[in-house]
XYZ file of C-alpha atoms in Angstrom:
348
model
C -1.075 4.063 -12.656
C 1.485 1.667 -14.170
C 3.976 0.968 -11.385
C 7.518 -0.306 -12.012
C 8.672 -0.502 -8.386
C 9.717 -3.847 -6.958
C 11.467 -5.085 -10.099
C 10.232 -7.433 -12.802
C 7.284 -6.621 -15.039
C 5.204 -3.547 -14.188
C 1.752 -3.774 -12.616
C -1.391 -1.676 -12.321
C -1.428 0.128 -8.987
C -4.970 0.724 -7.656
C -5.130 2.891 -4.535
C -7.748 4.631 -2.377
C -8.148 8.391 -2.210
C -5.471 9.865 0.012
C -4.253 13.359 0.978
C -0.640 14.246 1.761
C -0.897 16.513 4.808
C 2.758 17.604 4.512
C 2.629 20.979 2.765
C 6.261 21.035 1.556
C 7.064 17.393 0.881
C 10.410 17.989 -0.861
C 11.634 21.309 0.602
C 12.836 20.475 4.104
C 14.399 23.935 4.406
C 10.890 25.420 4.504
C 9.700 26.787 7.847
C 6.947 24.152 8.002
C 9.773 21.774 8.984
C 11.005 22.925 12.428
C 14.740 22.391 13.043
C 16.202 21.528 16.433
C 20.002 21.300 16.767
C 20.131 20.652 13.033
C 20.036 22.293 9.601
C 19.108 21.407 6.012
C 21.341 21.555 2.952
C 19.060 21.604 -0.093
C 19.348 19.854 -3.463
C 22.514 17.954 -2.647
C 21.938 14.447 -4.071
C 19.906 12.664 -6.750
C 16.562 11.698 -5.233
C 14.427 8.630 -6.073
C 12.715 10.635 -8.849
C 16.062 11.047 -10.661
C 16.432 14.793 -10.025
C 18.999 16.725 -8.002
C 16.489 17.555 -5.266
C 17.458 15.337 -2.328
C 18.185 17.332 0.854
C 20.605 16.598 3.678
C 19.750 16.714 7.382
C 22.902 17.898 9.208
C 23.508 17.806 12.975
C 25.048 20.701 14.921
C 27.741 20.352 17.620
C 25.472 20.149 20.666
C 25.298 17.114 22.939
C 21.577 16.585 22.498
C 18.888 15.419 20.082
C 19.285 16.512 16.446
C 16.040 16.493 14.499
C 13.426 18.179 12.321
C 9.672 17.917 12.746
C 6.444 18.594 10.894
C 3.094 19.354 12.580
C -0.318 18.207 11.341
C -3.849 17.666 12.639
C -5.213 14.245 13.598
C -8.695 12.934 14.378
C -9.212 10.553 17.282
C -9.867 6.933 16.319
C -8.201 7.187 12.888
C -4.919 5.638 11.786
C -2.217 7.854 10.277
C 0.860 6.879 8.258
C 4.060 8.898 8.001
C 6.492 7.929 5.229
C 9.698 9.410 3.862
C 12.560 8.432 1.554
C 15.911 8.204 3.381
C 19.518 7.534 2.353
C 22.485 7.025 4.641
C 25.219 9.651 4.876
C 27.723 9.842 7.686
C 24.839 8.719 9.871
C 22.906 5.555 9.042
C 20.263 5.598 11.799
C 17.123 7.710 11.915
C 14.157 7.537 14.255
C 10.686 8.578 13.101
C 8.671 9.362 16.186
C 5.487 11.063 17.314
C 6.078 14.104 19.491
C 3.149 12.939 21.634
C 2.821 9.179 21.963
C -0.306 9.608 24.048
C -2.058 11.316 21.104
C -0.556 9.384 18.165
C 0.911 6.009 19.087
C 3.862 5.275 16.811
C 7.639 5.436 16.625
C 10.477 3.329 15.184
C 14.199 3.317 14.351
C 15.560 2.586 10.867
C 18.960 1.207 9.841
C 19.683 2.710 6.403
C 22.869 0.718 5.849
C 21.310 -2.717 6.225
C 17.794 -1.742 5.170
C 16.025 -3.012 8.291
C 13.700 -1.692 10.950
C 15.311 -1.435 14.369
C 13.440 -1.171 17.649
C 9.795 -0.096 17.506
C 8.420 1.998 20.356
C 4.747 1.903 19.331
C 2.583 1.138 16.310
C 4.055 -0.565 13.242
C 6.864 0.239 10.811
C 8.125 -0.756 7.369
C 11.198 -0.157 5.212
C 11.302 -0.663 1.421
C 14.287 -0.407 -0.920
C 14.014 2.004 -3.863
C 17.536 1.459 -5.235
C 20.699 3.578 -5.081
C 20.724 3.214 -1.255
C 17.345 4.966 -0.937
C 14.695 3.473 1.349
C 11.117 4.465 1.951
C 10.549 4.273 5.700
C 7.110 4.474 7.275
C 5.391 4.348 10.652
C 1.684 3.758 11.284
C -0.194 4.512 14.482
C -3.635 5.172 15.938
C -4.731 8.686 16.887
C -5.982 8.749 20.459
C -7.061 12.407 20.429
C -8.278 15.078 18.015
C -5.393 17.517 18.166
C -2.223 18.742 16.456
C 0.866 16.545 16.700
C 4.310 16.540 15.137
C 6.343 13.776 13.587
C 10.037 14.018 14.485
C 12.922 12.817 12.291
C 15.743 12.238 14.781
C 19.317 11.420 13.797
C 20.979 8.579 15.684
C 24.284 6.810 16.200
C 22.692 3.442 16.887
C 19.373 1.724 17.419
C 17.448 4.124 19.681
C 20.663 6.048 20.480
C 19.394 9.469 19.459
C 20.997 11.861 21.964
C 24.727 12.337 21.318
C 27.543 14.851 20.712
C 27.233 16.099 17.133
C 30.198 17.088 14.961
C 28.507 19.837 12.930
C 28.846 18.135 9.535
C 27.422 14.605 9.709
C 23.918 13.600 8.697
C 21.824 11.735 6.130
C 19.612 12.440 3.109
C 15.847 13.074 2.842
C 13.200 13.213 0.133
C 9.417 13.024 -0.176
C 7.778 13.342 3.224
C 4.148 12.212 3.439
C 1.483 12.067 6.155
C -1.848 10.485 5.237
C -4.912 9.294 7.104
C -4.957 5.520 6.677
C -3.637 2.269 8.071
C -0.928 1.911 5.398
C 1.125 4.322 3.258
C 0.252 4.757 -0.410
C 2.398 5.958 -3.291
C 4.078 9.321 -2.943
C 2.005 12.503 -3.503
C 4.275 15.579 -4.058
C 3.291 18.911 -2.468
C 4.712 22.434 -2.711
C 2.787 24.796 -0.445
C -0.443 23.009 0.427
C -1.842 19.540 1.025
C -2.639 17.550 -2.137
C -5.289 14.867 -2.684
C -5.032 11.962 -5.125
C -8.419 10.531 -6.163
C -9.369 6.875 -5.756
C -8.548 4.553 -8.661
C -11.417 2.563 -10.188
C -10.898 0.324 -13.237
C -13.808 -0.985 -15.315
C -14.305 -2.562 -18.743
C -17.846 -3.007 -20.058
C -19.453 -3.867 -23.399
C -17.458 -7.107 -23.621
C -20.338 -9.605 -23.555
C -19.095 -11.196 -26.786
C -15.836 -12.108 -25.017
C -17.492 -13.760 -21.999
C -19.103 -17.196 -22.089
C -21.452 -17.022 -19.114
C -22.170 -20.765 -19.048
C -18.514 -21.636 -18.442
C -15.152 -19.944 -18.113
C -12.295 -18.806 -15.904
C -11.699 -15.505 -14.107
C -7.957 -15.317 -13.414
C -6.169 -12.745 -11.273
C -2.525 -12.362 -10.263
C -1.523 -9.695 -7.790
C -1.575 -8.546 -4.190
C -3.453 -6.194 -1.899
C -2.071 -3.208 -0.001
C -3.011 -4.674 3.381
C -3.869 -8.110 4.758
C -7.482 -7.805 5.841
C -8.686 -4.323 6.716
C -11.930 -2.438 6.895
C -13.592 -3.631 3.700
C -13.616 -6.396 1.110
C -11.801 -5.987 -2.237
C -13.558 -7.393 -5.291
C -12.696 -8.385 -8.878
C -15.979 -9.068 -10.669
C -17.605 -10.297 -13.865
C -21.303 -9.398 -14.115
C -24.200 -8.042 -16.141
C -23.996 -4.805 -14.142
C -26.366 -6.103 -11.470
C -26.128 -8.561 -8.581
C -28.282 -11.097 -10.439
C -25.604 -12.622 -12.689
C -22.023 -12.614 -11.514
C -18.721 -14.336 -10.884
C -16.356 -12.584 -8.521
C -13.215 -12.980 -6.454
C -13.543 -11.397 -3.019
C -10.352 -10.698 -1.114
C -11.933 -10.611 2.290
C -11.832 -8.006 5.055
C -10.767 -10.941 7.245
C -6.989 -11.336 6.942
C -5.648 -14.203 4.793
C -9.110 -15.158 3.480
C -10.198 -15.425 -0.178
C -13.723 -16.130 -1.393
C -15.360 -16.930 -4.705
C -18.987 -16.105 -5.518
C -21.245 -17.267 -8.368
C -24.878 -16.356 -9.022
C -27.231 -16.772 -11.937
C -30.594 -15.185 -12.767
C -31.099 -13.863 -9.245
C -30.908 -17.341 -7.729
C -28.993 -18.483 -4.681
C -25.285 -17.701 -4.356
C -22.600 -20.364 -4.611
C -19.817 -19.539 -2.151
C -16.344 -21.029 -1.707
C -13.801 -19.959 0.928
C -10.035 -20.417 1.314
C -8.135 -19.320 4.444
C -4.520 -18.962 5.588
C -3.088 -17.236 2.492
C -1.576 -13.764 3.122
C -3.325 -11.274 0.858
C -0.303 -8.998 0.548
C 1.699 -11.814 -1.088
C 1.631 -12.082 -4.878
C -1.098 -14.703 -5.416
C -2.480 -16.377 -8.548
C -6.225 -17.002 -8.230
C -8.534 -18.703 -10.733
C -12.296 -19.138 -10.418
C -13.494 -21.898 -12.762
C -17.173 -22.485 -13.494
C -19.374 -24.533 -15.788
C -22.959 -25.803 -15.715
C -22.084 -28.266 -12.943
C -19.152 -27.153 -10.785
C -17.586 -24.057 -9.241
C -13.913 -24.264 -8.266
C -11.124 -22.070 -6.954
C -7.431 -22.563 -7.713
C -4.749 -20.623 -5.822
C -1.065 -20.657 -6.759
C -1.360 -23.748 -8.929
C -3.450 -25.930 -6.597
C -7.167 -26.603 -6.589
C -8.345 -25.610 -3.111
C -12.152 -26.018 -3.148
C -14.714 -27.458 -5.570
C -18.495 -27.439 -5.118
C -21.690 -27.814 -7.109
C -22.803 -24.538 -8.691
C -26.322 -23.503 -7.694
C -27.180 -21.306 -10.676
C -25.046 -20.496 -13.722
C -24.860 -16.790 -14.613
C -26.114 -15.431 -17.939
C -25.477 -12.254 -19.891
C -22.276 -11.114 -18.164
C -20.718 -8.201 -20.069
C -18.540 -6.213 -17.629
C -15.199 -6.705 -15.885
C -14.586 -4.515 -12.825
C -12.024 -3.988 -10.075
C -15.014 -3.245 -7.832
C -18.311 -4.929 -6.975
C -21.058 -5.465 -9.556
C -22.668 -2.074 -8.820
C -19.423 -0.325 -9.743
C -19.259 1.546 -6.435
C -18.726 -0.717 -3.410
C -15.694 -2.727 -2.216
C -13.150 -1.507 -4.797
C -9.938 -3.477 -5.221
C -6.846 -1.692 -3.881
C -3.532 -3.338 -4.648
C -1.202 -4.440 -7.421
C -2.545 -6.154 -10.532
C 0.013 -8.145 -12.500
C -2.445 -10.130 -14.617
C -6.223 -10.092 -15.094
C -7.672 -12.528 -17.644
C -11.047 -13.954 -18.643
C -11.291 -17.264 -20.537
C -14.465 -18.295 -22.352
C -13.979 -21.984 -21.588
C -13.566 -23.868 -18.318
C -9.877 -24.731 -18.638
C -8.691 -28.223 -17.815
C -6.759 -28.960 -14.621
C -3.535 -29.178 -16.615
C -4.166 -25.798 -18.252
């Protein structure tokens, strides 16, 4: 789970459980990918994984739409994400679209030369550079019915110009198709004949009571979440394994909100709140506590200070989850996670 994407130093990547519903994620010649006025040439270019396994989507000579599609089942009321790695060829535009917008509301055009999202029909879309002219393109939309839909990959000659006279040789390159139930795409899960599930990541470190000074200290985190807000909180906690003695950073289910919590010996909680900071940005957060005060610093500035109600005692565990070890796990990128056994000075 050490991730090197994005450049710079690597980070821990913590993700929820997800299943890739695409059964042949790298073999676009397989019959699970239906071809319309198009064909696939297999293993033609070096893919993002460094192997010669990138395929090419090639148009035929008809004056029509040129595309491939993959069918999968959806459940009404759930979000689904479709993502794929794309590289320009003779064509630089591709549209990822739902075959039934009434059932799964999403669709967008992608410019693979300039690395930008073009017009969006429905839902949301994102494009990320993976080097060597490869981009991971994704669309996210809400399922409005429990049914089977298809996601279409449609060649284009401009933004939303997807019906045209093909020349029989032009196209672009594909790798790593993924459909997952969720409001954002996670890291790629390869498949070769069936869907594949990756388990949820949970990181814990216990038995470190000798390294934690419960009466004062700093819990420092640098990183980002996978979405801004969302359905649940995401917690980084110090505790004694219960909810009686704790210090924790809560990246809130409310977008752009961070909270700090302190509690000692089952007493009343001390709570501090900071708003208007995007959670998906790389943020540096420090909770500082001593016998008197509880403070939160974000990106080098002290944002809130308050009187601590009860100082914790006996903390001996560090978790990327709540104090029970089960609820509100942190999902995101962890660049640094540090615990200091003294309340550092403002300058420090």
